[in-house]
Amino acid sequence: MNIKMPDFDMKKFVKGAGSTLSRVVQLTEEKLGTSEKTEMDARFEHLSERSDSAKLWTEKIMRDTEAALIPNPANRMEDFIFEKIEKQKPKRLSNLEYLGLDMIEGGGEFGQDGPYGSALIKVGQAEQKLGSCERDFIGSAGVCYIQPLKKFLEGEMKTITKEKGVLESKRLDLDACKNRVRKARSMIGQQAAERDLRVAQSEFDRQAEITKLLLEGISTTQATHLRYLHSFVEAQVRYYGQCNKIMSDLQRELVSMRPPTPRLRVNSEDVDLTCGPPYLSKFQTQDSSQHYQQTITLHPAALAASAGKPPVSISPETYPIVDDSVIAALVADSDPNDISVL
């Protein structure tokens, strides 16, 4: 049985190892200050700094957006793993949907015909709708904003980083050749070193031009990212508009379920003007006839502010009768800023 060995180019291996060693030596000498370093022009340095800044802030914004949409780090890690193995992300209920389910079940236990049970069911259904809208918003925000940013980082920015690394290698090769030219003593050695220097200079210049073109494309990329940002904001506007409509409808439903009772708010105290005890009490006049009076006890803070004044009391001829005189009697000794009719 013949086993075919993989092709191995020893000459190429030795050349690569020699280049790597030469770069390490050159970099070490630069760190020690014993060797000169070829500097890039100001325009290139400016573009390079802009690309580094774009990479840094795009990564931060993408991570922050993901954290805002999916606060649970375990869920984010799970989604990341499923994305890497190219499988569909697991469908999970949001916290609002779990809350809605529990409210609906609790409302059924308390009795859906009762005021609290029926209200719980209504609120639970609204929470489920909010959770569904939230899930749709997370999906649309991922498509219109997060995914394009990831594509930029994993595509264009990774290419720029790679080409900058190649350029740095070419720069080290160039500077190493310059040092060999300076150190060459014999005519033959100097000619060989100068030939290597010309080749290294040509490769460095070509790589610098390629990298510069890629760096100049960052400004175009940012214009594209601006469109993605507009799409993200539009998705947010739709989401919050849907949430506002759901909650407004829920509020109207809850108000319609509330029994219509006239109330008065005095010093942050809600007073039901149609209720009986404890506000209704008897008192006896001098002619031994019995009458009823309705006594409204104000909030303790209001009593403290009234410097010991007695509670406001009214004596309607027929109970319950609520007219302007009744309201006037109730609020006579109260702060006008703390009174509102509901």
PDB file of N, CA and C in Angstrom, residues 213-260:
ATOM      1  N   LEU A 213      -6.854  52.714  -0.456  1.00  0.00           N
ATOM      2  CA  LEU A 213      -8.148  52.692  -1.150  1.00  0.00           C
ATOM      3  C   LEU A 213      -9.237  52.110  -0.260  1.00  0.00           C
ATOM      4  N   LEU A 214      -8.914  51.064   0.469  1.00  0.00           N
ATOM      5  CA  LEU A 214      -9.894  50.471   1.390  1.00  0.00           C
ATOM      6  C   LEU A 214     -10.258  51.438   2.515  1.00  0.00           C
ATOM      7  N   LEU A 215      -9.266  52.144   3.033  1.00  0.00           N
ATOM      8  CA  LEU A 215      -9.520  53.089   4.118  1.00  0.00           C
ATOM      9  C   LEU A 215     -10.397  54.241   3.651  1.00  0.00           C
ATOM     10  N   GLU A 216     -10.208  54.679   2.423  1.00  0.00           N
ATOM     11  CA  GLU A 216     -11.002  55.793   1.890  1.00  0.00           C
ATOM     12  C   GLU A 216     -12.465  55.394   1.711  1.00  0.00           C
ATOM     13  N   GLY A 217     -12.749  54.111   1.631  1.00  0.00           N
ATOM     14  CA  GLY A 217     -14.130  53.660   1.492  1.00  0.00           C
ATOM     15  C   GLY A 217     -14.937  53.740   2.770  1.00  0.00           C
ATOM     16  N   ILE A 218     -14.285  54.037   3.901  1.00  0.00           N
ATOM     17  CA  ILE A 218     -14.998  54.125   5.176  1.00  0.00           C
ATOM     18  C   ILE A 218     -16.061  55.219   5.147  1.00  0.00           C
ATOM     19  N   SER A 219     -15.744  56.351   4.506  1.00  0.00           N
ATOM     20  CA  SER A 219     -16.719  57.451   4.464  1.00  0.00           C
ATOM     21  C   SER A 219     -17.986  57.030   3.733  1.00  0.00           C
ATOM     22  N   THR A 220     -17.858  56.253   2.663  1.00  0.00           N
ATOM     23  CA  THR A 220     -19.028  55.746   1.949  1.00  0.00           C
ATOM     24  C   THR A 220     -19.822  54.780   2.820  1.00  0.00           C
ATOM     25  N   THR A 221     -19.114  53.982   3.589  1.00  0.00           N
ATOM     26  CA  THR A 221     -19.780  53.028   4.481  1.00  0.00           C
ATOM     27  C   THR A 221     -20.598  53.743   5.535  1.00  0.00           C
ATOM     28  N   GLN A 222     -20.081  54.847   6.066  1.00  0.00           N
ATOM     29  CA  GLN A 222     -20.818  55.582   7.092  1.00  0.00           C
ATOM     30  C   GLN A 222     -22.097  56.183   6.529  1.00  0.00           C
ATOM     31  N   ALA A 223     -22.074  56.602   5.268  1.00  0.00           N
ATOM     32  CA  ALA A 223     -23.303  57.099   4.638  1.00  0.00           C
ATOM     33  C   ALA A 223     -24.339  55.985   4.546  1.00  0.00           C
ATOM     34  N   THR A 224     -23.892  54.769   4.289  1.00  0.00           N
ATOM     35  CA  THR A 224     -24.801  53.619   4.254  1.00  0.00           C
ATOM     36  C   THR A 224     -25.340  53.320   5.644  1.00  0.00           C
ATOM     37  N   HIS A 225     -24.469  53.406   6.642  1.00  0.00           N
ATOM     38  CA  HIS A 225     -24.904  53.162   8.023  1.00  0.00           C
ATOM     39  C   HIS A 225     -25.934  54.189   8.470  1.00  0.00           C
ATOM     40  N   LEU A 226     -25.868  55.391   7.923  1.00  0.00           N
ATOM     41  CA  LEU A 226     -26.860  56.414   8.260  1.00  0.00           C
ATOM     42  C   LEU A 226     -28.255  55.964   7.818  1.00  0.00           C
ATOM     43  N   ARG A 227     -28.356  55.334   6.666  1.00  0.00           N
ATOM     44  CA  ARG A 227     -29.656  54.819   6.209  1.00  0.00           C
ATOM     45  C   ARG A 227     -30.148  53.708   7.128  1.00  0.00           C
ATOM     46  N   TYR A 228     -29.232  52.860   7.579  1.00  0.00           N
ATOM     47  CA  TYR A 228     -29.617  51.802   8.518  1.00  0.00           C
ATOM     48  C   TYR A 228     -30.135  52.411   9.826  1.00  0.00           C
ATOM     49  N   LEU A 229     -29.506  53.479  10.268  1.00  0.00           N
ATOM     50  CA  LEU A 229     -29.941  54.135  11.505  1.00  0.00           C
ATOM     51  C   LEU A 229     -31.336  54.711  11.349  1.00  0.00           C
ATOM     52  N   HIS A 230     -31.635  55.307  10.204  1.00  0.00           N
ATOM     53  CA  HIS A 230     -32.978  55.834   9.946  1.00  0.00           C
ATOM     54  C   HIS A 230     -34.006  54.700   9.977  1.00  0.00           C
ATOM     55  N   SER A 231     -33.663  53.565   9.414  1.00  0.00           N
ATOM     56  CA  SER A 231     -34.576  52.419   9.420  1.00  0.00           C
ATOM     57  C   SER A 231     -34.825  51.928  10.844  1.00  0.00           C
ATOM     58  N   PHE A 232     -33.788  51.941  11.662  1.00  0.00           N
ATOM     59  CA  PHE A 232     -33.932  51.529  13.062  1.00  0.00           C
ATOM     60  C   PHE A 232     -34.876  52.461  13.812  1.00  0.00           C
ATOM     61  N   VAL A 233     -34.716  53.765  13.606  1.00  0.00           N
ATOM     62  CA  VAL A 233     -35.589  54.738  14.276  1.00  0.00           C
ATOM     63  C   VAL A 233     -37.033  54.569  13.810  1.00  0.00           C
ATOM     64  N   GLU A 234     -37.234  54.339  12.525  1.00  0.00           N
ATOM     65  CA  GLU A 234     -38.591  54.124  12.014  1.00  0.00           C
ATOM     66  C   GLU A 234     -39.223  52.886  12.647  1.00  0.00           C
ATOM     67  N   ALA A 235     -38.435  51.823  12.834  1.00  0.00           N
ATOM     68  CA  ALA A 235     -38.950  50.624  13.497  1.00  0.00           C
ATOM     69  C   ALA A 235     -39.327  50.922  14.939  1.00  0.00           C
ATOM     70  N   GLN A 236     -38.525  51.748  15.611  1.00  0.00           N
ATOM     71  CA  GLN A 236     -38.837  52.132  16.986  1.00  0.00           C
ATOM     72  C   GLN A 236     -40.118  52.952  17.053  1.00  0.00           C
ATOM     73  N   VAL A 237     -40.284  53.870  16.122  1.00  0.00           N
ATOM     74  CA  VAL A 237     -41.496  54.704  16.096  1.00  0.00           C
ATOM     75  C   VAL A 237     -42.738  53.826  15.923  1.00  0.00           C
ATOM     76  N   ARG A 238     -42.670  52.875  15.011  1.00  0.00           N
ATOM     77  CA  ARG A 238     -43.813  51.969  14.810  1.00  0.00           C
ATOM     78  C   ARG A 238     -44.094  51.165  16.068  1.00  0.00           C
ATOM     79  N   TYR A 239     -43.042  50.689  16.699  1.00  0.00           N
ATOM     80  CA  TYR A 239     -43.206  49.862  17.899  1.00  0.00           C
ATOM     81  C   TYR A 239     -43.864  50.642  19.029  1.00  0.00           C
ATOM     82  N   TYR A 240     -43.338  51.818  19.319  1.00  0.00           N
ATOM     83  CA  TYR A 240     -43.911  52.602  20.420  1.00  0.00           C
ATOM     84  C   TYR A 240     -45.310  53.114  20.072  1.00  0.00           C
ATOM     85  N   GLY A 241     -45.574  53.365  18.796  1.00  0.00           N
ATOM     86  CA  GLY A 241     -46.929  53.740  18.390  1.00  0.00           C
ATOM     87  C   GLY A 241     -47.914  52.609  18.636  1.00  0.00           C
ATOM     88  N   GLN A 242     -47.514  51.377  18.314  1.00  0.00           N
ATOM     89  CA  GLN A 242     -48.373  50.221  18.573  1.00  0.00           C
ATOM     90  C   GLN A 242     -48.598  50.044  20.067  1.00  0.00           C
ATOM     91  N   CYS A 243     -47.521  50.194  20.856  1.00  0.00           N
ATOM     92  CA  CYS A 243     -47.652  50.056  22.313  1.00  0.00           C
ATOM     93  C   CYS A 243     -48.588  51.120  22.875  1.00  0.00           C
ATOM     94  N   ASN A 244     -48.470  52.356  22.393  1.00  0.00           N
ATOM     95  CA  ASN A 244     -49.333  53.423  22.881  1.00  0.00           C
ATOM     96  C   ASN A 244     -50.801  53.136  22.561  1.00  0.00           C
ATOM     97  N   LYS A 245     -51.076  52.620  21.370  1.00  0.00           N
ATOM     98  CA  LYS A 245     -52.450  52.303  20.988  1.00  0.00           C
ATOM     99  C   LYS A 245     -53.014  51.188  21.863  1.00  0.00           C
ATOM    100  N   ILE A 246     -52.198  50.158  22.107  1.00  0.00           N
ATOM    101  CA  ILE A 246     -52.654  49.039  22.947  1.00  0.00           C
ATOM    102  C   ILE A 246     -52.993  49.520  24.342  1.00  0.00           C
ATOM    103  N   MET A 247     -52.132  50.348  24.927  1.00  0.00           N
ATOM    104  CA  MET A 247     -52.368  50.807  26.295  1.00  0.00           C
ATOM    105  C   MET A 247     -53.515  51.805  26.357  1.00  0.00           C
ATOM    106  N   SER A 248     -53.682  52.630  25.334  1.00  0.00           N
ATOM    107  CA  SER A 248     -54.807  53.567  25.318  1.00  0.00           C
ATOM    108  C   SER A 248     -56.133  52.821  25.224  1.00  0.00           C
ATOM    109  N   ASP A 249     -56.179  51.793  24.369  1.00  0.00           N
ATOM    110  CA  ASP A 249     -57.389  50.981  24.262  1.00  0.00           C
ATOM    111  C   ASP A 249     -57.681  50.268  25.577  1.00  0.00           C
ATOM    112  N   LEU A 250     -56.617  49.765  26.215  1.00  0.00           N
ATOM    113  CA  LEU A 250     -56.800  49.079  27.495  1.00  0.00           C
ATOM    114  C   LEU A 250     -57.335  50.037  28.551  1.00  0.00           C
ATOM    115  N   GLN A 251     -56.796  51.228  28.586  1.00  0.00           N
ATOM    116  CA  GLN A 251     -57.260  52.207  29.573  1.00  0.00           C
ATOM    117  C   GLN A 251     -58.734  52.541  29.373  1.00  0.00           C
ATOM    118  N   ARG A 252     -59.159  52.702  28.124  1.00  0.00           N
ATOM    119  CA  ARG A 252     -60.567  52.983  27.864  1.00  0.00           C
ATOM    120  C   ARG A 252     -61.453  51.813  28.292  1.00  0.00           C
ATOM    121  N   GLU A 253     -60.994  50.593  28.049  1.00  0.00           N
ATOM    122  CA  GLU A 253     -61.777  49.423  28.458  1.00  0.00           C
ATOM    123  C   GLU A 253     -61.914  49.351  29.972  1.00  0.00           C
ATOM    124  N   LEU A 254     -60.822  49.620  30.680  1.00  0.00           N
ATOM    125  CA  LEU A 254     -60.877  49.563  32.142  1.00  0.00           C
ATOM    126  C   LEU A 254     -61.785  50.657  32.702  1.00  0.00           C
ATOM    127  N   VAL A 255     -61.741  51.824  32.085  1.00  0.00           N
ATOM    128  CA  VAL A 255     -62.620  52.908  32.532  1.00  0.00           C
ATOM    129  C   VAL A 255     -64.079  52.546  32.295  1.00  0.00           C
ATOM    130  N   SER A 256     -64.364  51.916  31.162  1.00  0.00           N
ATOM    131  CA  SER A 256     -65.754  51.528  30.875  1.00  0.00           C
ATOM    132  C   SER A 256     -66.248  50.436  31.814  1.00  0.00           C
ATOM    133  N   MET A 257     -65.342  49.641  32.353  1.00  0.00           N
ATOM    134  CA  MET A 257     -65.724  48.580  33.298  1.00  0.00           C
ATOM    135  C   MET A 257     -65.945  49.117  34.695  1.00  0.00           C
ATOM    136  N   ARG A 258     -65.488  50.340  34.989  1.00  0.00           N
ATOM    137  CA  ARG A 258     -65.604  50.910  36.324  1.00  0.00           C
ATOM    138  C   ARG A 258     -67.018  51.437  36.537  1.00  0.00           C
ATOM    139  N   PRO A 259     -67.654  51.157  37.696  1.00  0.00           N
ATOM    140  CA  PRO A 259     -69.001  51.681  37.949  1.00  0.00           C
ATOM    141  C   PRO A 259     -68.988  53.200  38.023  1.00  0.00           C
ATOM    142  N   PRO A 260     -69.967  53.855  37.386  1.00  0.00           N
ATOM    143  CA  PRO A 260     -70.000  55.328  37.366  1.00  0.00           C
ATOM    144  C   PRO A 260     -70.459  55.905  38.692  1.00  0.00           C
TER     145      PRO A 260
END
